[in-house]
PDB file of C-alpha atoms in Angstrom:
ATOM      1  CA  UNK A   1     134.638-154.264-115.858  1.00 49.00           C
ATOM      2  CA  UNK A   2     136.882-156.953-114.360  1.00 49.00           C
ATOM      3  CA  UNK A   3     139.606-156.328-116.931  1.00 51.00           C
ATOM      4  CA  UNK A   4     139.922-152.697-115.821  1.00 53.00           C
ATOM      5  CA  UNK A   5     140.156-153.709-112.177  1.00 50.00           C
ATOM      6  CA  UNK A   6     143.163-155.864-113.038  1.00 47.00           C
ATOM      7  CA  UNK A   7     144.982-153.483-115.393  1.00 51.00           C
ATOM      8  CA  UNK A   8     144.202-150.170-113.658  1.00 47.00           C
ATOM      9  CA  UNK A   9     147.718-149.705-112.178  1.00 49.00           C
ATOM     10  CA  UNK A  10     149.279-150.246-115.635  1.00 45.00           C
ATOM     11  CA  UNK A  11     146.551-148.679-117.751  1.00 51.00           C
ATOM     12  CA  UNK A  12     148.440-145.485-118.576  1.00 50.00           C
ATOM     13  CA  UNK A  13     151.368-147.519-119.898  1.00 53.00           C
ATOM     14  CA  UNK A  14     149.140-149.823-121.947  1.00 50.00           C
ATOM     15  CA  UNK A  15     146.686-147.266-123.322  1.00 56.00           C
ATOM     16  CA  UNK A  16     148.668-146.313-126.468  1.00 62.00           C
ATOM     17  CA  UNK A  17     148.511-142.613-125.596  1.00 70.00           C
ATOM     18  CA  UNK A  18     150.855-141.629-128.460  1.00 80.00           C
ATOM     19  CA  UNK A  19     147.921-142.613-130.701  1.00 81.00           C
ATOM     20  CA  UNK A  20     144.914-141.677-128.601  1.00 89.00           C
ATOM     21  CA  UNK A  21     146.080-138.525-126.817  1.00 92.00           C
ATOM     22  CA  UNK A  22     145.556-136.589-130.046  1.00 94.00           C
ATOM     23  CA  UNK A  23     141.804-137.120-129.698  1.00 96.00           C
ATOM     24  CA  UNK A  24     141.787-135.919-126.109  1.00 95.00           C
ATOM     25  CA  UNK A  25     143.720-132.775-126.953  1.00 96.00           C
ATOM     26  CA  UNK A  26     141.525-131.939-129.930  1.00 98.00           C
ATOM     27  CA  UNK A  27     138.302-132.445-128.002  1.00 98.00           C
ATOM     28  CA  UNK A  28     139.319-130.326-125.046  1.00 98.00           C
ATOM     29  CA  UNK A  29     140.578-127.561-127.313  1.00 98.00           C
ATOM     30  CA  UNK A  30     137.313-127.597-129.286  1.00 98.00           C
ATOM     31  CA  UNK A  31     135.231-127.419-126.105  1.00 98.00           C
ATOM     32  CA  UNK A  32     136.500-123.865-125.675  1.00 98.00           C
ATOM     33  CA  UNK A  33     136.729-124.112-121.905  1.00 98.00           C
ATOM     34  CA  UNK A  34     137.656-121.066-119.867  1.00 98.00           C
ATOM     35  CA  UNK A  35     138.372-120.161-116.248  1.00 98.00           C
ATOM     36  CA  UNK A  36     135.522-120.796-113.863  1.00 98.00           C
ATOM     37  CA  UNK A  37     133.657-123.354-115.982  1.00 98.00           C
ATOM     38  CA  UNK A  38     132.295-126.652-114.700  1.00 98.00           C
ATOM     39  CA  UNK A  39     133.119-129.712-116.821  1.00 98.00           C
ATOM     40  CA  UNK A  40     132.058-133.354-116.520  1.00 98.00           C
ATOM     41  CA  UNK A  41     134.470-136.098-117.621  1.00 98.00           C
ATOM     42  CA  UNK A  42     132.229-139.108-118.276  1.00 98.00           C
ATOM     43  CA  UNK A  43     134.165-142.345-117.863  1.00 94.00           C
ATOM     44  CA  UNK A  44     137.280-140.579-116.592  1.00 96.00           C
ATOM     45  CA  UNK A  45     139.208-143.799-116.003  1.00 91.00           C
ATOM     46  CA  UNK A  46     142.690-143.163-114.606  1.00 92.00           C
ATOM     47  CA  UNK A  47     142.368-139.437-115.242  1.00 95.00           C
ATOM     48  CA  UNK A  48     144.196-139.009-118.533  1.00 95.00           C
ATOM     49  CA  UNK A  49     141.987-136.006-119.349  1.00 97.00           C
ATOM     50  CA  UNK A  50     142.306-134.370-115.957  1.00 97.00           C
ATOM     51  CA  UNK A  51     145.521-132.339-116.458  1.00 96.00           C
ATOM     52  CA  UNK A  52     144.168-130.804-119.665  1.00 97.00           C
ATOM     53  CA  UNK A  53     140.737-130.118-118.187  1.00 98.00           C
ATOM     54  CA  UNK A  54     142.081-128.626-114.969  1.00 98.00           C
ATOM     55  CA  UNK A  55     144.418-126.343-116.880  1.00 98.00           C
ATOM     56  CA  UNK A  56     141.546-125.209-119.104  1.00 98.00           C
ATOM     57  CA  UNK A  57     139.108-124.274-116.316  1.00 98.00           C
ATOM     58  CA  UNK A  58     141.764-122.959-113.934  1.00 97.00           C
ATOM     59  CA  UNK A  59     141.648-122.973-110.170  1.00 96.00           C
ATOM     60  CA  UNK A  60     138.262-121.219-110.165  1.00 97.00           C
ATOM     61  CA  UNK A  61     136.605-123.902-112.287  1.00 98.00           C
ATOM     62  CA  UNK A  62     135.485-127.413-111.397  1.00 98.00           C
ATOM     63  CA  UNK A  63     136.218-130.786-112.962  1.00 98.00           C
ATOM     64  CA  UNK A  64     134.090-133.777-112.005  1.00 98.00           C
ATOM     65  CA  UNK A  65     135.104-137.225-113.205  1.00 97.00           C
ATOM     66  CA  UNK A  66     132.836-140.258-113.080  1.00 97.00           C
ATOM     67  CA  UNK A  67     133.852-143.876-113.633  1.00 95.00           C
ATOM     68  CA  UNK A  68     132.396-147.246-112.724  1.00 92.00           C
ATOM     69  CA  UNK A  69     135.754-148.784-111.832  1.00 90.00           C
ATOM     70  CA  UNK A  70     136.922-148.033-108.303  1.00 91.00           C
ATOM     71  CA  UNK A  71     140.389-149.271-109.285  1.00 91.00           C
ATOM     72  CA  UNK A  72     140.655-146.753-112.114  1.00 89.00           C
ATOM     73  CA  UNK A  73     139.337-143.991-109.854  1.00 95.00           C
ATOM     74  CA  UNK A  74     142.028-144.875-107.307  1.00 93.00           C
ATOM     75  CA  UNK A  75     144.749-144.221-109.893  1.00 93.00           C
ATOM     76  CA  UNK A  76     143.104-140.913-110.854  1.00 96.00           C
ATOM     77  CA  UNK A  77     142.810-139.928-107.183  1.00 97.00           C
ATOM     78  CA  UNK A  78     146.554-140.397-106.761  1.00 95.00           C
ATOM     79  CA  UNK A  79     147.151-137.988-109.651  1.00 95.00           C
ATOM     80  CA  UNK A  80     144.926-135.396-108.015  1.00 97.00           C
ATOM     81  CA  UNK A  81     146.864-135.731-104.764  1.00 97.00           C
ATOM     82  CA  UNK A  82     150.236-135.431-106.506  1.00 96.00           C
ATOM     83  CA  UNK A  83     149.146-132.273-108.323  1.00 96.00           C
ATOM     84  CA  UNK A  84     147.316-130.857-105.284  1.00 97.00           C
ATOM     85  CA  UNK A  85     144.247-130.000-107.326  1.00 97.00           C
ATOM     86  CA  UNK A  86     141.542-128.700-105.038  1.00 97.00           C
ATOM     87  CA  UNK A  87     138.879-128.380-107.736  1.00 98.00           C
ATOM     88  CA  UNK A  88     138.967-131.859-109.295  1.00 98.00           C
ATOM     89  CA  UNK A  89     136.467-134.313-107.818  1.00 97.00           C
ATOM     90  CA  UNK A  90     135.850-137.973-108.630  1.00 97.00           C
ATOM     91  CA  UNK A  91     132.772-140.148-108.268  1.00 95.00           C
ATOM     92  CA  UNK A  92     132.583-143.932-108.507  1.00 94.00           C
ATOM     93  CA  UNK A  93     129.384-144.551-110.414  1.00 92.00           C
ATOM     94  CA  UNK A  94     127.752-146.256-113.361  1.00 90.00           C
ATOM     95  CA  UNK A  95     127.559-143.992-116.417  1.00 89.00           C
ATOM     96  CA  UNK A  96     124.094-145.380-117.149  1.00 87.00           C
ATOM     97  CA  UNK A  97     122.731-143.635-114.050  1.00 90.00           C
ATOM     98  CA  UNK A  98     125.084-140.676-113.917  1.00 93.00           C
ATOM     99  CA  UNK A  99     122.091-138.348-113.781  1.00 91.00           C
ATOM    100  CA  UNK A 100     121.105-139.930-110.458  1.00 89.00           C
ATOM    101  CA  UNK A 101     124.633-139.890-109.066  1.00 85.00           C
ATOM    102  CA  UNK A 102     125.127-136.197-109.881  1.00 90.00           C
ATOM    103  CA  UNK A 103     121.558-134.972-109.901  1.00 80.00           C
ATOM    104  CA  UNK A 104     122.216-132.523-107.055  1.00 85.00           C
ATOM    105  CA  UNK A 105     125.179-130.896-108.799  1.00 86.00           C
ATOM    106  CA  UNK A 106     124.740-127.495-110.483  1.00 92.00           C
ATOM    107  CA  UNK A 107     124.490-127.785-114.294  1.00 96.00           C
ATOM    108  CA  UNK A 108     127.760-128.387-116.116  1.00 98.00           C
ATOM    109  CA  UNK A 109     129.044-126.028-118.794  1.00 98.00           C
ATOM    110  CA  UNK A 110     130.661-128.849-120.732  1.00 98.00           C
ATOM    111  CA  UNK A 111     130.826-132.634-121.050  1.00 98.00           C
ATOM    112  CA  UNK A 112     133.538-134.832-122.514  1.00 98.00           C
ATOM    113  CA  UNK A 113     133.425-138.575-123.110  1.00 98.00           C
ATOM    114  CA  UNK A 114     136.638-140.024-124.506  1.00 97.00           C
ATOM    115  CA  UNK A 115     136.959-143.653-125.631  1.00 95.00           C
ATOM    116  CA  UNK A 116     134.152-144.689-123.279  1.00 94.00           C
ATOM    117  CA  UNK A 117     130.796-144.898-125.047  1.00 97.00           C
ATOM    118  CA  UNK A 118     131.952-147.662-127.397  1.00 96.00           C
ATOM    119  CA  UNK A 119     132.463-149.830-124.284  1.00 92.00           C
ATOM    120  CA  UNK A 120     128.784-149.553-123.361  1.00 94.00           C
ATOM    121  CA  UNK A 121     126.136-151.421-125.393  1.00 93.00           C
ATOM    122  CA  UNK A 122     123.385-149.033-124.220  1.00 95.00           C
ATOM    123  CA  UNK A 123     125.461-145.924-124.895  1.00 96.00           C
ATOM    124  CA  UNK A 124     122.521-143.855-126.294  1.00 96.00           C
ATOM    125  CA  UNK A 125     120.835-144.098-122.882  1.00 95.00           C
ATOM    126  CA  UNK A 126     124.083-143.088-121.191  1.00 96.00           C
ATOM    127  CA  UNK A 127     124.388-140.075-123.485  1.00 97.00           C
ATOM    128  CA  UNK A 128     120.863-138.924-122.660  1.00 96.00           C
ATOM    129  CA  UNK A 129     121.527-139.256-118.933  1.00 95.00           C
ATOM    130  CA  UNK A 130     124.832-137.378-119.127  1.00 96.00           C
ATOM    131  CA  UNK A 131     123.619-134.532-121.320  1.00 97.00           C
ATOM    132  CA  UNK A 132     120.687-133.944-118.968  1.00 96.00           C
ATOM    133  CA  UNK A 133     123.303-132.614-116.539  1.00 96.00           C
ATOM    134  CA  UNK A 134     124.623-130.004-119.006  1.00 97.00           C
ATOM    135  CA  UNK A 135     123.134-126.527-119.192  1.00 97.00           C
ATOM    136  CA  UNK A 136     121.205-125.461-122.267  1.00 94.00           C
ATOM    137  CA  UNK A 137     123.660-124.634-125.025  1.00 96.00           C
ATOM    138  CA  UNK A 138     126.535-126.228-123.111  1.00 98.00           C
ATOM    139  CA  UNK A 139     129.430-127.741-125.004  1.00 98.00           C
ATOM    140  CA  UNK A 140     129.761-131.498-125.491  1.00 98.00           C
ATOM    141  CA  UNK A 141     132.434-133.668-127.066  1.00 98.00           C
ATOM    142  CA  UNK A 142     132.752-137.367-127.870  1.00 98.00           C
ATOM    143  CA  UNK A 143     136.056-138.971-128.783  1.00 98.00           C
ATOM    144  CA  UNK A 144     135.952-142.554-129.966  1.00 97.00           C
ATOM    145  CA  UNK A 145     137.182-144.976-132.584  1.00 94.00           C
ATOM    146  CA  UNK A 146     136.354-146.515-135.910  1.00 96.00           C
ATOM    147  CA  UNK A 147     138.334-148.566-138.395  1.00 95.00           C
ATOM    148  CA  UNK A 148     141.115-146.599-140.120  1.00 95.00           C
ATOM    149  CA  UNK A 149     140.331-145.200-143.558  1.00 94.00           C
ATOM    150  CA  UNK A 150     142.203-144.583-146.803  1.00 93.00           C
ATOM    151  CA  UNK A 151     145.792-145.760-146.872  1.00 92.00           C
ATOM    152  CA  UNK A 152     145.660-146.296-143.117  1.00 92.00           C
ATOM    153  CA  UNK A 153     143.278-149.231-143.663  1.00 93.00           C
ATOM    154  CA  UNK A 154     146.305-151.521-143.554  1.00 95.00           C
ATOM    155  CA  UNK A 155     146.297-150.918-139.789  1.00 87.00           C
ATOM    156  CA  UNK A 156     142.724-152.174-139.403  1.00 93.00           C
ATOM    157  CA  UNK A 157     143.782-155.511-137.862  1.00 91.00           C
ATOM    158  CA  UNK A 158     145.736-153.654-135.176  1.00 86.00           C
ATOM    159  CA  UNK A 159     142.799-151.340-134.519  1.00 87.00           C
ATOM    160  CA  UNK A 160     140.437-154.300-134.193  1.00 91.00           C
ATOM    161  CA  UNK A 161     142.831-156.030-131.816  1.00 84.00           C
ATOM    162  CA  UNK A 162     143.261-152.940-129.627  1.00 79.00           C
ATOM    163  CA  UNK A 163     139.505-152.504-129.350  1.00 82.00           C
ATOM    164  CA  UNK A 164     138.932-156.192-128.657  1.00 83.00           C
ATOM    165  CA  UNK A 165     141.501-156.161-125.856  1.00 75.00           C
ATOM    166  CA  UNK A 166     139.944-153.032-124.373  1.00 78.00           C
ATOM    167  CA  UNK A 167     136.388-154.275-124.766  1.00 86.00           C
ATOM    168  CA  UNK A 168     135.298-151.580-127.224  1.00 89.00           C
ATOM    169  CA  UNK A 169     132.909-152.065-130.142  1.00 96.00           C
ATOM    170  CA  UNK A 170     134.768-150.490-133.044  1.00 95.00           C
ATOM    171  CA  UNK A 171     131.581-150.472-135.108  1.00 95.00           C
ATOM    172  CA  UNK A 172     129.497-148.542-132.538  1.00 97.00           C
ATOM    173  CA  UNK A 173     130.408-145.031-133.836  1.00 97.00           C
ATOM    174  CA  UNK A 174     128.988-143.203-130.771  1.00 98.00           C
ATOM    175  CA  UNK A 175     130.609-139.946-131.857  1.00 98.00           C
ATOM    176  CA  UNK A 176     127.810-139.556-134.414  1.00 98.00           C
ATOM    177  CA  UNK A 177     125.405-138.736-131.584  1.00 98.00           C
ATOM    178  CA  UNK A 178     126.924-135.264-131.399  1.00 98.00           C
ATOM    179  CA  UNK A 179     125.892-134.641-135.021  1.00 97.00           C
ATOM    180  CA  UNK A 180     122.296-135.368-134.007  1.00 96.00           C
ATOM    181  CA  UNK A 181     122.115-133.619-130.648  1.00 96.00           C
ATOM    182  CA  UNK A 182     124.357-130.572-131.066  1.00 98.00           C
ATOM    183  CA  UNK A 183     124.784-127.616-133.414  1.00 97.00           C
ATOM    184  CA  UNK A 184     127.865-125.990-134.926  1.00 97.00           C
ATOM    185  CA  UNK A 185     129.613-129.347-134.765  1.00 98.00           C
ATOM    186  CA  UNK A 186     133.363-129.519-135.246  1.00 98.00           C
ATOM    187  CA  UNK A 187     134.341-132.880-136.738  1.00 98.00           C
ATOM    188  CA  UNK A 188     137.911-134.140-136.631  1.00 98.00           C
ATOM    189  CA  UNK A 189     139.336-137.325-138.100  1.00 97.00           C
ATOM    190  CA  UNK A 190     142.756-138.202-136.694  1.00 96.00           C
ATOM    191  CA  UNK A 191     145.302-141.005-136.827  1.00 93.00           C
ATOM    192  CA  UNK A 192     144.292-142.251-140.256  1.00 94.00           C
ATOM    193  CA  UNK A 193     140.600-141.874-139.457  1.00 96.00           C
ATOM    194  CA  UNK A 194     140.846-144.275-136.517  1.00 94.00           C
ATOM    195  CA  UNK A 195     140.256-141.531-133.928  1.00 95.00           C
ATOM    196  CA  UNK A 196     137.072-139.517-134.404  1.00 98.00           C
ATOM    197  CA  UNK A 197     136.180-136.356-132.498  1.00 98.00           C
ATOM    198  CA  UNK A 198     132.858-134.514-132.542  1.00 98.00           C
ATOM    199  CA  UNK A 199     132.282-131.341-130.530  1.00 98.00           C
ATOM    200  CA  UNK A 200     129.356-128.941-130.506  1.00 98.00           C
ATOM    201  CA  UNK A 201     126.808-126.985-128.492  1.00 98.00           C
ATOM    202  CA  UNK A 202     123.773-128.872-127.222  1.00 98.00           C
ATOM    203  CA  UNK A 203     120.547-128.067-129.023  1.00 94.00           C
ATOM    204  CA  UNK A 204     117.622-126.868-126.876  1.00 87.00           C
TER     205      UNK A 204
END
């Protein structure tokens, strides 16, 4: 937590978006969002997903971002102000109790968690709490990391270093939860297998 408080103002520059943005784009495309939908961005950080999500749901939709770090939320809030988005709302809150923080919200049509669950040792509990806020049959997507595969395995030391610096557990593989809790799952393996995306519709 402390590391994100310190690096929040520089996070967008340090986050290796040329590598990791591909996962965000794929996930949001696979969610199949449309105008008027409500989407929850779990662990929204500095708001790197927000432009894509806001464009997907349009001005009649709603985007709600939740993050534990007030410093990261502050950076995201500045982006909202610059873009004059009226339908993007942010909440400072612990993902582990997101169901309590947003329990009075109407059900969400979709949920995205990008590069967040691998930071949280108790991520299965977080997933259960977050998906309880999504309507039956709603769309969910997890983007996260694993060690590169195939010829890209030569980059494994760099991948391990990036995850260690960011505090992620590269062995956690939280994206596999979508295979177990959703149907019609779309699986994508990007950037030499390092970036993994799973998207599907929640099972009843």
